Amino acid sequence: MSIAAAQPLDFGTLAIPVTGSCLYVLGPDSRRSTSGGLCQFLGGDALPAEFALTCAANSLVQFQLIYTDAAPAGAAFDAAPEPMAIDGAAPGSAYQVRPCDADGMSVVKAGGAIEVRPEAPHQFSGPVGSIRLEIAYN
């Protein structure tokens, strides 16, 4: 197996609350949600992470996503409630066993969540964490 292409997750531009906190969730199917109120996706592309990998056609593969938080003070990065979609299937857990696509190329999409509080630096940008995909034949 090998990773043929990877695209990072991007939340786009988010509002930082004056009080309380905002939870922004971006699913692997590109669905966006917030904790409401003044919490809004303000613009830019909000895109799930995407990994394209080559593997033996129809072979069972273990897919696992591992999330690491590296957000600045006032923010925290983690997995979305249903963080992973494989080959267009419905979103599901961060650990799944599925057959590699019949064409020998599987696409894994990963969502994420970020909680932002008023003490987060305004206009911060850049990495807020990492998503590692581990794959193994079952």
mmCIF file of C-alpha atoms in Angstrom:
data_model
loop_
_atom_site.group_PDB
_atom_site.id
_atom_site.type_symbol
_atom_site.label_atom_id
_atom_site.label_comp_id
_atom_site.label_asym_id
_atom_site.label_seq_id
_atom_site.Cartn_x
_atom_site.Cartn_y
_atom_site.Cartn_z
ATOM 1 C CA MET A 1 0.000 0.000 0.000
ATOM 2 C CA SER A 2 1.128 3.508 -0.597
ATOM 3 C CA ILE A 3 -0.289 6.999 -0.267
ATOM 4 C CA ALA A 4 -0.670 8.422 -3.774
ATOM 5 C CA ALA A 5 -1.957 11.871 -2.746
ATOM 6 C CA ALA A 6 -2.904 13.807 0.376
ATOM 7 C CA GLN A 7 -4.813 17.036 0.957
ATOM 8 C CA PRO A 8 -4.942 18.753 4.364
ATOM 9 C CA LEU A 9 -8.128 19.527 6.280
ATOM 10 C CA ASP A 10 -9.019 23.239 6.070
ATOM 11 C CA PHE A 11 -11.637 24.937 8.257
ATOM 12 C CA GLY A 12 -11.523 28.191 6.275
ATOM 13 C CA THR A 13 -12.088 31.409 8.262
ATOM 14 C CA LEU A 14 -13.912 31.069 11.601
ATOM 15 C CA ALA A 15 -15.416 33.558 14.050
ATOM 16 C CA ILE A 16 -13.790 33.788 17.495
ATOM 17 C CA PRO A 17 -16.416 34.309 20.210
ATOM 18 C CA VAL A 18 -16.430 37.259 22.611
ATOM 19 C CA THR A 19 -17.693 35.026 25.431
ATOM 20 C CA GLY A 20 -18.136 31.286 25.817
ATOM 21 C CA SER A 21 -16.769 29.008 23.141
ATOM 22 C CA CYS A 22 -17.503 27.944 19.584
ATOM 23 C CA LEU A 23 -17.275 24.375 18.386
ATOM 24 C CA TYR A 24 -16.782 24.021 14.647
ATOM 25 C CA VAL A 25 -17.218 20.591 13.094
ATOM 26 C CA LEU A 26 -16.283 19.703 9.529
ATOM 27 C CA GLY A 27 -17.340 16.195 8.559
ATOM 28 C CA PRO A 28 -15.563 13.961 6.050
ATOM 29 C CA ASP A 29 -18.568 14.495 3.777
ATOM 30 C CA SER A 30 -17.933 18.302 3.889
ATOM 31 C CA ARG A 31 -20.932 18.961 6.170
ATOM 32 C CA ARG A 32 -20.293 21.874 8.496
ATOM 33 C CA SER A 33 -21.895 22.570 11.867
ATOM 34 C CA THR A 34 -21.335 24.962 14.746
ATOM 35 C CA SER A 35 -22.430 25.236 18.341
ATOM 36 C CA GLY A 36 -24.740 28.087 17.273
ATOM 37 C CA GLY A 37 -25.076 31.752 18.139
ATOM 38 C CA LEU A 38 -22.293 33.894 16.783
ATOM 39 C CA CYS A 39 -20.240 30.829 15.857
ATOM 40 C CA GLN A 40 -19.946 30.969 12.083
ATOM 41 C CA PHE A 41 -17.833 29.721 9.223
ATOM 42 C CA LEU A 42 -16.990 33.130 7.718
ATOM 43 C CA GLY A 43 -15.463 32.203 4.392
ATOM 44 C CA GLY A 44 -12.775 30.394 2.509
ATOM 45 C CA ASP A 45 -12.929 26.766 1.533
ATOM 46 C CA ALA A 46 -13.814 24.331 4.304
ATOM 47 C CA LEU A 47 -12.440 21.018 3.051
ATOM 48 C CA PRO A 48 -11.976 17.662 4.764
ATOM 49 C CA ALA A 49 -8.583 15.999 4.627
ATOM 50 C CA GLU A 50 -8.260 13.492 1.816
ATOM 51 C CA PHE A 51 -5.881 10.583 1.352
ATOM 52 C CA ALA A 52 -5.729 8.589 -1.880
ATOM 53 C CA LEU A 53 -3.917 5.275 -1.550
ATOM 54 C CA THR A 54 -3.151 2.338 -3.751
ATOM 55 C CA CYS A 55 -3.810 -1.150 -2.390
ATOM 56 C CA ALA A 56 -4.639 -4.630 -3.628
ATOM 57 C CA ALA A 57 -8.112 -4.523 -5.178
ATOM 58 C CA ASN A 58 -10.875 -5.872 -2.913
ATOM 59 C CA SER A 59 -8.442 -6.807 -0.095
ATOM 60 C CA LEU A 60 -9.582 -6.056 3.445
ATOM 61 C CA VAL A 61 -7.707 -3.090 4.883
ATOM 62 C CA GLN A 62 -7.618 -1.624 8.396
ATOM 63 C CA PHE A 63 -7.922 2.166 8.307
ATOM 64 C CA GLN A 64 -7.273 4.192 11.464
ATOM 65 C CA LEU A 65 -7.106 7.955 11.988
ATOM 66 C CA ILE A 66 -5.060 9.382 14.858
ATOM 67 C CA TYR A 67 -5.546 13.044 15.819
ATOM 68 C CA THR A 68 -2.960 15.271 17.511
ATOM 69 C CA ASP A 69 -3.838 18.701 18.913
ATOM 70 C CA ALA A 70 -1.360 21.515 18.163
ATOM 71 C CA ALA A 71 -3.773 24.481 18.264
ATOM 72 C CA PRO A 72 -2.686 27.719 19.963
ATOM 73 C CA ALA A 73 -3.867 28.570 23.490
ATOM 74 C CA GLY A 74 -7.597 29.249 23.428
ATOM 75 C CA ALA A 75 -8.313 26.562 20.816
ATOM 76 C CA ALA A 76 -8.367 22.755 20.725
ATOM 77 C CA PHE A 77 -8.371 20.398 17.702
ATOM 78 C CA ASP A 78 -9.865 16.896 17.708
ATOM 79 C CA ALA A 79 -11.805 14.369 15.619
ATOM 80 C CA ALA A 80 -15.293 15.041 14.318
ATOM 81 C CA PRO A 81 -18.029 12.810 15.839
ATOM 82 C CA GLU A 82 -17.902 10.616 12.703
ATOM 83 C CA PRO A 83 -14.434 11.404 11.382
ATOM 84 C CA MET A 84 -13.842 9.053 8.436
ATOM 85 C CA ALA A 85 -15.492 8.206 5.098
ATOM 86 C CA ILE A 86 -13.928 5.630 2.792
ATOM 87 C CA ASP A 87 -14.623 5.387 -0.954
ATOM 88 C CA GLY A 88 -17.758 7.498 -0.703
ATOM 89 C CA ALA A 89 -19.398 5.438 2.053
ATOM 90 C CA ALA A 90 -21.253 7.193 4.862
ATOM 91 C CA PRO A 91 -19.098 8.787 7.581
ATOM 92 C CA GLY A 92 -18.147 6.516 10.449
ATOM 93 C CA SER A 93 -15.640 5.857 13.205
ATOM 94 C CA ALA A 94 -11.912 6.604 13.201
ATOM 95 C CA TYR A 95 -11.172 2.854 12.938
ATOM 96 C CA GLN A 96 -12.721 0.848 10.119
ATOM 97 C CA VAL A 97 -11.988 -2.383 8.262
ATOM 98 C CA ARG A 98 -13.120 -2.199 4.635
ATOM 99 C CA PRO A 99 -12.147 -3.703 1.302
ATOM 100 C CA CYS A 100 -9.887 -1.676 -0.913
ATOM 101 C CA ASP A 101 -11.816 -0.341 -3.891
ATOM 102 C CA ALA A 102 -12.118 -2.670 -6.906
ATOM 103 C CA ASP A 103 -9.816 -0.409 -8.943
ATOM 104 C CA GLY A 104 -6.997 -0.680 -6.355
ATOM 105 C CA MET A 105 -7.319 2.975 -5.321
ATOM 106 C CA SER A 106 -9.118 3.909 -2.089
ATOM 107 C CA VAL A 107 -9.980 7.446 -1.040
ATOM 108 C CA VAL A 108 -10.200 8.220 2.669
ATOM 109 C CA LYS A 109 -11.716 11.529 3.756
ATOM 110 C CA ALA A 110 -11.213 12.792 7.303
ATOM 111 C CA GLY A 111 -13.152 15.447 9.181
ATOM 112 C CA GLY A 112 -12.228 17.350 12.308
ATOM 113 C CA ALA A 113 -13.471 19.624 15.053
ATOM 114 C CA ILE A 114 -12.003 22.738 16.608
ATOM 115 C CA GLU A 115 -13.179 24.507 19.744
ATOM 116 C CA VAL A 116 -12.319 28.205 19.911
ATOM 117 C CA ARG A 117 -12.549 30.425 23.013
ATOM 118 C CA PRO A 118 -12.186 34.229 23.377
ATOM 119 C CA GLU A 119 -8.534 33.947 24.445
ATOM 120 C CA ALA A 120 -7.570 32.415 21.074
ATOM 121 C CA PRO A 121 -5.261 34.764 19.176
ATOM 122 C CA HIS A 122 -7.283 36.771 16.683
ATOM 123 C CA GLN A 123 -6.281 36.256 13.058
ATOM 124 C CA PHE A 124 -4.318 33.097 13.886
ATOM 125 C CA SER A 125 -3.816 30.804 10.930
ATOM 126 C CA GLY A 126 -1.833 27.759 10.029
ATOM 127 C CA PRO A 127 -1.729 24.239 11.465
ATOM 128 C CA VAL A 128 -3.925 23.441 14.462
ATOM 129 C CA GLY A 129 -3.035 19.764 14.637
ATOM 130 C CA SER A 130 -2.372 16.682 12.589
ATOM 131 C CA ILE A 131 -4.313 13.712 11.272
ATOM 132 C CA ARG A 132 -2.306 10.531 10.763
ATOM 133 C CA LEU A 133 -3.760 7.709 8.683
ATOM 134 C CA GLU A 134 -2.506 4.237 9.567
ATOM 135 C CA ILE A 135 -3.328 1.441 7.152
ATOM 136 C CA ALA A 136 -2.630 -2.291 7.216
ATOM 137 C CA TYR A 137 -3.935 -5.334 5.412
ATOM 138 C CA ASN A 138 -6.326 -7.252 7.628
#
